[in-house]
């Protein structure tokens, strides 16, 4: 294996992508303000891009040659220029002349945006544009939750656990990446909910079938966050304040020397919230210690504060002769949070806390045309994290934040030494090494092969001074290594109308550790080890008979290897190890239809529909203990799950002032194992998965007014409506007529943003859940009600 990796690394060190170029720049009006949402296109190649709110555009895969580049916008005269593409990166700034009489409806651009280009690969993929959200108080997770086929399930307020659900599959079946790098390398305080939208270019959502270039064991789908990579001077900052004493601040700085390509990119963020929103319902009550009567109340969460902060800096060179990107980066992030309750809100905590501290260093290199037709990209990182849990007091709290008193006036205490079980001061010392190597070779025009290798090595040392010295001595380092190798073949036919992709993935995992086990009343060390090898494969096909219609088909035999927490456990979170876990495996199929955009006068309309099928075996899920007093739990292989459904999105736009997007998602995931190993039939065979939504819908409308009050200003008003149909907490076949359900939810949000001329300053105000709907993503874990937030964004240059 070592020899194979050495040869692979040697080969990839000589490799790269295609001979095409990138054309990019900034479009400005005669007032020197950025021309936002202008259309930049090369008609000969059927390629186009839309400028963002900074006027930036980016055209990729442009073959060497001479072309006419054109720009259309409502704010200026038509622009046309003959350009010569003779190098890998062409930077072309464009200055427009103002013309109030221009009519954009006379121009019909038939080309490929970045989102359209990604769909044309044949994969079921959606793209989330975050350019406007950068000025609002929204988080990236809010935008994802509005995307068709995607549902975010959060257990509380800011900083609480989030699970991503794509087409009915969630948890670790969904992998999250930052620029193709697994997000787990960055630490939990650098999670998607904490990354300011101002740092993000776009978010790519792969549903079910995941391309080989990401090289991960993502069985249910993947979310790839593409960060902004400005190569000009930039310094901007924003601050928001809102309900529940929520503070959010971020700053971004970029610098590049045109003389030698020296580049610096830096960012920082800070988040804090008391999360003291009101909760109510059948689990929010005060018990009379004498009579035992329960008084149901509306209470504020009193022990749920959250704080996180982080800084990220990259130094190096960009767009130089010997490298497109060569950067060394450092990252530091920290998180601390109070824990308000256990698995439900019935058990209240008043002292339990958790924290994490992560340091990371990384190295990145990219070069197009290392040799003719070859490109290369490489990434390596090392991170060190410390996770801690403090739970040493066993007082029993009520929902008013007071300690229960006995009839004699003494403090009530739990029978255990801590609030959530045995007292703990556990610390986990975690180290992770990660490397990704990618190489591609263009065999001939329209034919390309790609090789990608991702390696992760993880170790965890556990120490808890509350344990006996013998247990501490016998607890060995946990070791987990995972590697995924992929090979991809891509081809294009009939002037790009037909595209085909085939890929192969090889998975390998190794785990080993020593645990203290009690044998005849004495602790002894027991060694565990395991090896897993698996092969996956798949493909994607797209056919575009004409520019407004596209058919896509993709399929994959996918695997997901058990994660470090599922396999090795985590004492600080009361999770036992499960060394016998098998990998999840699934057959994933997608069939998609994209129609539009159809343009008529000032109107444009488009439709996307995706049908999916998932046949899953050995699904990994949290086990249910037979003991009501159990303090820990483990993960187990559930069995078979069959999921079928669809998601659809309809979009409508009028001029550049109004946009409406409506989507619907149907997740029909059902337990598909008839009987257990002893031949006993499962009572819930054929039931929908418990505690999981299966019908959601979302409508988002936005109106834009330019030059309101001040010339060059922009005003946005945004309305969003979200609907989740009721679903059962447990298997629907179990229990009587009064089964516990999570009720249907209808949530309304509204926001306004005003950007002053030259886009230097913007103000935003958002009202969320304006009718104070009681919202649950999981049974008995209520989310925040009505909330208001304000934000100011300032761009120095």
PDB file of C-alpha atoms in Angstrom, residues 11-209:
ATOM      1  CA  UNK A  11       2.461  10.660 -10.719  1.00  0.00           C
ATOM      2  CA  UNK A  12       0.085  13.299  -9.428  1.00  0.00           C
ATOM      3  CA  UNK A  13       2.910  15.717  -8.773  1.00  0.00           C
ATOM      4  CA  UNK A  14       3.211  16.011 -12.571  1.00  0.00           C
ATOM      5  CA  UNK A  15      -0.488  16.359 -13.332  1.00  0.00           C
ATOM      6  CA  UNK A  16      -3.175  19.000 -13.990  1.00  0.00           C
ATOM      7  CA  UNK A  17      -6.401  20.048 -15.837  1.00  0.00           C
ATOM      8  CA  UNK A  18      -7.187  21.295 -19.368  1.00  0.00           C
ATOM      9  CA  UNK A  19      -5.787  23.890 -21.788  1.00  0.00           C
ATOM     10  CA  UNK A  20      -8.743  26.248 -21.464  1.00  0.00           C
ATOM     11  CA  UNK A  21      -8.501  29.680 -19.858  1.00  0.00           C
ATOM     12  CA  UNK A  22     -10.367  31.873 -17.385  1.00  0.00           C
ATOM     13  CA  UNK A  23     -11.674  35.315 -18.347  1.00  0.00           C
ATOM     14  CA  UNK A  24     -12.591  37.475 -15.366  1.00  0.00           C
ATOM     15  CA  UNK A  25     -12.777  41.047 -14.216  1.00  0.00           C
ATOM     16  CA  UNK A  26     -14.996  43.802 -12.847  1.00  0.00           C
ATOM     17  CA  UNK A  27     -17.724  45.634 -14.751  1.00  0.00           C
ATOM     18  CA  UNK A  28     -18.263  49.279 -13.722  1.00  0.00           C
ATOM     19  CA  UNK A  29     -20.667  52.021 -14.747  1.00  0.00           C
ATOM     20  CA  UNK A  30     -19.625  55.483 -15.853  1.00  0.00           C
ATOM     21  CA  UNK A  31     -20.123  56.587 -12.232  1.00  0.00           C
ATOM     22  CA  UNK A  32     -17.370  54.086 -11.290  1.00  0.00           C
ATOM     23  CA  UNK A  33     -19.906  52.073  -9.331  1.00  0.00           C
ATOM     24  CA  UNK A  34     -20.002  48.316  -9.893  1.00  0.00           C
ATOM     25  CA  UNK A  35     -22.547  47.099 -12.452  1.00  0.00           C
ATOM     26  CA  UNK A  36     -24.363  44.460 -10.417  1.00  0.00           C
ATOM     27  CA  UNK A  37     -26.258  41.621 -12.125  1.00  0.00           C
ATOM     28  CA  UNK A  38     -25.050  42.524 -15.618  1.00  0.00           C
ATOM     29  CA  UNK A  39     -24.831  39.718 -18.187  1.00  0.00           C
ATOM     30  CA  UNK A  40     -21.336  39.079 -19.614  1.00  0.00           C
ATOM     31  CA  UNK A  41     -21.232  36.561 -22.446  1.00  0.00           C
ATOM     32  CA  UNK A  42     -19.356  35.132 -25.399  1.00  0.00           C
ATOM     33  CA  UNK A  43     -22.019  34.186 -27.919  1.00  0.00           C
ATOM     34  CA  UNK A  44     -19.713  32.027 -30.075  1.00  0.00           C
ATOM     35  CA  UNK A  45     -19.113  29.682 -27.114  1.00  0.00           C
ATOM     36  CA  UNK A  46     -22.614  29.939 -25.591  1.00  0.00           C
ATOM     37  CA  UNK A  47     -21.013  30.945 -22.306  1.00  0.00           C
ATOM     38  CA  UNK A  48     -22.217  33.653 -19.972  1.00  0.00           C
ATOM     39  CA  UNK A  49     -21.873  34.872 -16.419  1.00  0.00           C
ATOM     40  CA  UNK A  50     -23.800  37.305 -14.242  1.00  0.00           C
ATOM     41  CA  UNK A  51     -21.880  39.894 -12.250  1.00  0.00           C
ATOM     42  CA  UNK A  52     -22.299  39.871  -8.486  1.00  0.00           C
ATOM     43  CA  UNK A  53     -23.079  42.916  -6.350  1.00  0.00           C
ATOM     44  CA  UNK A  54     -19.416  43.956  -6.657  1.00  0.00           C
ATOM     45  CA  UNK A  55     -19.568  43.851 -10.467  1.00  0.00           C
ATOM     46  CA  UNK A  56     -17.307  40.803 -10.662  1.00  0.00           C
ATOM     47  CA  UNK A  57     -17.709  38.180 -13.398  1.00  0.00           C
ATOM     48  CA  UNK A  58     -15.962  34.883 -14.042  1.00  0.00           C
ATOM     49  CA  UNK A  59     -16.011  32.899 -17.317  1.00  0.00           C
ATOM     50  CA  UNK A  60     -14.378  29.458 -17.129  1.00  0.00           C
ATOM     51  CA  UNK A  61     -13.204  26.883 -19.701  1.00  0.00           C
ATOM     52  CA  UNK A  62     -12.677  29.431 -22.486  1.00  0.00           C
ATOM     53  CA  UNK A  63     -10.553  27.909 -25.282  1.00  0.00           C
ATOM     54  CA  UNK A  64      -7.597  29.896 -26.596  1.00  0.00           C
ATOM     55  CA  UNK A  65      -8.612  32.118 -29.549  1.00  0.00           C
ATOM     56  CA  UNK A  66     -10.289  35.412 -30.454  1.00  0.00           C
ATOM     57  CA  UNK A  67     -13.876  36.175 -29.450  1.00  0.00           C
ATOM     58  CA  UNK A  68     -16.380  38.980 -29.073  1.00  0.00           C
ATOM     59  CA  UNK A  69     -17.243  39.555 -25.427  1.00  0.00           C
ATOM     60  CA  UNK A  70     -20.498  41.397 -24.784  1.00  0.00           C
ATOM     61  CA  UNK A  71     -22.191  42.974 -21.760  1.00  0.00           C
ATOM     62  CA  UNK A  72     -25.894  43.716 -21.266  1.00  0.00           C
ATOM     63  CA  UNK A  73     -27.477  45.587 -18.368  1.00  0.00           C
ATOM     64  CA  UNK A  74     -30.415  47.903 -17.765  1.00  0.00           C
ATOM     65  CA  UNK A  75     -28.106  50.606 -16.478  1.00  0.00           C
ATOM     66  CA  UNK A  76     -25.806  51.168 -19.454  1.00  0.00           C
ATOM     67  CA  UNK A  77     -25.317  50.946 -23.186  1.00  0.00           C
ATOM     68  CA  UNK A  78     -24.565  47.606 -24.791  1.00  0.00           C
ATOM     69  CA  UNK A  79     -20.869  46.776 -24.703  1.00  0.00           C
ATOM     70  CA  UNK A  80     -18.909  44.697 -27.222  1.00  0.00           C
ATOM     71  CA  UNK A  81     -15.174  44.095 -27.499  1.00  0.00           C
ATOM     72  CA  UNK A  82     -12.974  41.727 -29.484  1.00  0.00           C
ATOM     73  CA  UNK A  83     -10.546  39.972 -27.155  1.00  0.00           C
ATOM     74  CA  UNK A  84      -7.692  37.538 -27.601  1.00  0.00           C
ATOM     75  CA  UNK A  85      -7.431  34.645 -25.175  1.00  0.00           C
ATOM     76  CA  UNK A  86      -3.790  33.527 -25.290  1.00  0.00           C
ATOM     77  CA  UNK A  87      -2.959  32.852 -21.647  1.00  0.00           C
ATOM     78  CA  UNK A  88      -4.421  30.862 -18.798  1.00  0.00           C
ATOM     79  CA  UNK A  89      -5.951  33.819 -16.953  1.00  0.00           C
ATOM     80  CA  UNK A  90      -7.252  36.886 -18.815  1.00  0.00           C
ATOM     81  CA  UNK A  91      -8.177  39.798 -16.541  1.00  0.00           C
ATOM     82  CA  UNK A  92     -10.496  42.157 -18.391  1.00  0.00           C
ATOM     83  CA  UNK A  93     -11.969  45.186 -16.559  1.00  0.00           C
ATOM     84  CA  UNK A  94     -14.960  46.668 -18.397  1.00  0.00           C
ATOM     85  CA  UNK A  95     -16.238  50.269 -18.216  1.00  0.00           C
ATOM     86  CA  UNK A  96     -19.775  50.932 -19.471  1.00  0.00           C
ATOM     87  CA  UNK A  97     -21.473  54.073 -20.677  1.00  0.00           C
ATOM     88  CA  UNK A  98     -24.746  54.997 -19.007  1.00  0.00           C
ATOM     89  CA  UNK A  99     -27.911  54.771 -21.083  1.00  0.00           C
ATOM     90  CA  UNK A 100     -31.289  55.074 -19.389  1.00  0.00           C
ATOM     91  CA  UNK A 101     -33.204  53.890 -22.447  1.00  0.00           C
ATOM     92  CA  UNK A 102     -31.716  50.424 -22.784  1.00  0.00           C
ATOM     93  CA  UNK A 103     -34.206  47.512 -23.022  1.00  0.00           C
ATOM     94  CA  UNK A 104     -32.813  44.227 -21.825  1.00  0.00           C
ATOM     95  CA  UNK A 105     -35.783  42.271 -23.176  1.00  0.00           C
ATOM     96  CA  UNK A 106     -34.402  42.730 -26.678  1.00  0.00           C
ATOM     97  CA  UNK A 107     -31.447  40.532 -25.754  1.00  0.00           C
ATOM     98  CA  UNK A 108     -31.846  36.821 -25.236  1.00  0.00           C
ATOM     99  CA  UNK A 109     -28.658  35.233 -23.939  1.00  0.00           C
ATOM    100  CA  UNK A 110     -28.429  31.515 -24.582  1.00  0.00           C
ATOM    101  CA  UNK A 111     -25.388  30.372 -22.690  1.00  0.00           C
ATOM    102  CA  UNK A 112     -24.294  28.588 -19.556  1.00  0.00           C
ATOM    103  CA  UNK A 113     -24.079  30.133 -16.131  1.00  0.00           C
ATOM    104  CA  UNK A 114     -22.028  28.353 -13.465  1.00  0.00           C
ATOM    105  CA  UNK A 115     -25.181  26.682 -12.142  1.00  0.00           C
ATOM    106  CA  UNK A 116     -26.237  25.583 -15.629  1.00  0.00           C
ATOM    107  CA  UNK A 117     -22.753  24.327 -16.412  1.00  0.00           C
ATOM    108  CA  UNK A 118     -22.760  22.174 -13.278  1.00  0.00           C
ATOM    109  CA  UNK A 119     -26.163  20.705 -14.110  1.00  0.00           C
ATOM    110  CA  UNK A 120     -24.972  19.861 -17.612  1.00  0.00           C
ATOM    111  CA  UNK A 121     -22.476  17.380 -16.106  1.00  0.00           C
ATOM    112  CA  UNK A 122     -25.471  15.090 -15.469  1.00  0.00           C
ATOM    113  CA  UNK A 123     -25.324  15.146 -11.666  1.00  0.00           C
ATOM    114  CA  UNK A 124     -28.329  16.215  -9.587  1.00  0.00           C
ATOM    115  CA  UNK A 125     -26.805  19.427  -8.283  1.00  0.00           C
ATOM    116  CA  UNK A 126     -28.197  22.715  -7.055  1.00  0.00           C
ATOM    117  CA  UNK A 127     -26.338  26.000  -6.627  1.00  0.00           C
ATOM    118  CA  UNK A 128     -27.077  28.514  -3.875  1.00  0.00           C
ATOM    119  CA  UNK A 129     -26.139  32.125  -4.667  1.00  0.00           C
ATOM    120  CA  UNK A 130     -25.156  33.942  -1.469  1.00  0.00           C
ATOM    121  CA  UNK A 131     -24.179  37.319  -2.983  1.00  0.00           C
ATOM    122  CA  UNK A 132     -27.276  39.171  -1.745  1.00  0.00           C
ATOM    123  CA  UNK A 133     -27.364  37.358   1.593  1.00  0.00           C
ATOM    124  CA  UNK A 134     -23.931  38.786   2.419  1.00  0.00           C
ATOM    125  CA  UNK A 135     -25.639  42.082   3.261  1.00  0.00           C
ATOM    126  CA  UNK A 136     -28.528  40.494   5.212  1.00  0.00           C
ATOM    127  CA  UNK A 137     -28.520  38.948   8.691  1.00  0.00           C
ATOM    128  CA  UNK A 138     -29.061  35.507   7.164  1.00  0.00           C
ATOM    129  CA  UNK A 139     -26.706  32.591   7.718  1.00  0.00           C
ATOM    130  CA  UNK A 140     -25.562  30.212   4.998  1.00  0.00           C
ATOM    131  CA  UNK A 141     -27.682  27.526   6.675  1.00  0.00           C
ATOM    132  CA  UNK A 142     -30.808  29.687   6.228  1.00  0.00           C
ATOM    133  CA  UNK A 143     -30.196  29.766   2.476  1.00  0.00           C
ATOM    134  CA  UNK A 144     -29.619  26.010   2.313  1.00  0.00           C
ATOM    135  CA  UNK A 145     -32.896  25.399   4.151  1.00  0.00           C
ATOM    136  CA  UNK A 146     -34.702  27.232   1.333  1.00  0.00           C
ATOM    137  CA  UNK A 147     -33.212  25.001  -1.381  1.00  0.00           C
ATOM    138  CA  UNK A 148     -35.296  22.305  -3.060  1.00  0.00           C
ATOM    139  CA  UNK A 149     -34.536  18.804  -1.802  1.00  0.00           C
ATOM    140  CA  UNK A 150     -32.683  20.132   1.260  1.00  0.00           C
ATOM    141  CA  UNK A 151     -33.927  20.366   4.840  1.00  0.00           C
ATOM    142  CA  UNK A 152     -31.865  21.521   7.829  1.00  0.00           C
ATOM    143  CA  UNK A 153     -32.719  20.052  11.205  1.00  0.00           C
ATOM    144  CA  UNK A 154     -31.469  22.120  14.126  1.00  0.00           C
ATOM    145  CA  UNK A 155     -31.881  21.173  17.776  1.00  0.00           C
ATOM    146  CA  UNK A 156     -32.083  24.735  19.142  1.00  0.00           C
ATOM    147  CA  UNK A 157     -30.659  28.225  18.712  1.00  0.00           C
ATOM    148  CA  UNK A 158     -27.327  29.579  17.530  1.00  0.00           C
ATOM    149  CA  UNK A 159     -24.573  26.985  17.947  1.00  0.00           C
ATOM    150  CA  UNK A 160     -26.867  23.999  18.406  1.00  0.00           C
ATOM    151  CA  UNK A 161     -26.416  20.744  16.535  1.00  0.00           C
ATOM    152  CA  UNK A 162     -27.432  20.808  12.855  1.00  0.00           C
ATOM    153  CA  UNK A 163     -28.138  17.854  10.601  1.00  0.00           C
ATOM    154  CA  UNK A 164     -28.442  18.245   6.841  1.00  0.00           C
ATOM    155  CA  UNK A 165     -31.206  16.300   5.137  1.00  0.00           C
ATOM    156  CA  UNK A 166     -30.968  15.784   1.368  1.00  0.00           C
ATOM    157  CA  UNK A 167     -33.742  13.824  -0.333  1.00  0.00           C
ATOM    158  CA  UNK A 168     -34.703  12.180   2.966  1.00  0.00           C
ATOM    159  CA  UNK A 169     -31.219  11.093   4.106  1.00  0.00           C
ATOM    160  CA  UNK A 170     -29.420  12.976   6.859  1.00  0.00           C
ATOM    161  CA  UNK A 171     -26.731  12.837   9.527  1.00  0.00           C
ATOM    162  CA  UNK A 172     -23.293  11.595   8.505  1.00  0.00           C
ATOM    163  CA  UNK A 173     -24.731  10.356   5.197  1.00  0.00           C
ATOM    164  CA  UNK A 174     -24.321  13.981   4.074  1.00  0.00           C
ATOM    165  CA  UNK A 175     -20.767  15.300   3.836  1.00  0.00           C
ATOM    166  CA  UNK A 176     -19.889  19.008   3.986  1.00  0.00           C
ATOM    167  CA  UNK A 177     -16.802  20.494   2.296  1.00  0.00           C
ATOM    168  CA  UNK A 178     -15.046  23.841   2.137  1.00  0.00           C
ATOM    169  CA  UNK A 179     -13.461  24.186  -1.317  1.00  0.00           C
ATOM    170  CA  UNK A 180     -13.512  20.403  -1.619  1.00  0.00           C
ATOM    171  CA  UNK A 181     -11.896  19.817   1.811  1.00  0.00           C
ATOM    172  CA  UNK A 182     -13.977  18.006   4.470  1.00  0.00           C
ATOM    173  CA  UNK A 183     -15.233  20.595   6.954  1.00  0.00           C
ATOM    174  CA  UNK A 184     -14.502  18.338   9.934  1.00  0.00           C
ATOM    175  CA  UNK A 185     -10.817  19.270   9.523  1.00  0.00           C
ATOM    176  CA  UNK A 186     -11.637  22.840  10.585  1.00  0.00           C
ATOM    177  CA  UNK A 187     -13.221  22.064  13.967  1.00  0.00           C
ATOM    178  CA  UNK A 188     -16.843  22.463  15.052  1.00  0.00           C
ATOM    179  CA  UNK A 189     -16.506  26.202  15.764  1.00  0.00           C
ATOM    180  CA  UNK A 190     -15.775  26.713  12.041  1.00  0.00           C
ATOM    181  CA  UNK A 191     -19.072  25.122  11.047  1.00  0.00           C
ATOM    182  CA  UNK A 192     -21.283  26.169   8.163  1.00  0.00           C
ATOM    183  CA  UNK A 193     -23.621  28.046  10.509  1.00  0.00           C
ATOM    184  CA  UNK A 194     -20.682  30.186  11.690  1.00  0.00           C
ATOM    185  CA  UNK A 195     -19.122  31.073   8.337  1.00  0.00           C
ATOM    186  CA  UNK A 196     -20.333  34.567   7.348  1.00  0.00           C
ATOM    187  CA  UNK A 197     -22.028  34.622   3.907  1.00  0.00           C
ATOM    188  CA  UNK A 198     -19.712  37.506   2.971  1.00  0.00           C
ATOM    189  CA  UNK A 199     -16.872  34.949   2.828  1.00  0.00           C
ATOM    190  CA  UNK A 200     -18.765  32.589   0.497  1.00  0.00           C
ATOM    191  CA  UNK A 201     -18.946  32.714  -3.319  1.00  0.00           C
ATOM    192  CA  UNK A 202     -21.593  29.996  -3.707  1.00  0.00           C
ATOM    193  CA  UNK A 203     -22.773  26.706  -2.223  1.00  0.00           C
ATOM    194  CA  UNK A 204     -23.035  23.546  -4.335  1.00  0.00           C
ATOM    195  CA  UNK A 205     -25.501  20.840  -3.278  1.00  0.00           C
ATOM    196  CA  UNK A 206     -25.030  17.346  -4.760  1.00  0.00           C
ATOM    197  CA  UNK A 207     -28.088  15.161  -4.231  1.00  0.00           C
ATOM    198  CA  UNK A 208     -27.331  11.469  -3.779  1.00  0.00           C
ATOM    199  CA  UNK A 209     -24.703  10.864  -6.450  1.00  0.00           C
TER     200      UNK A 209
END
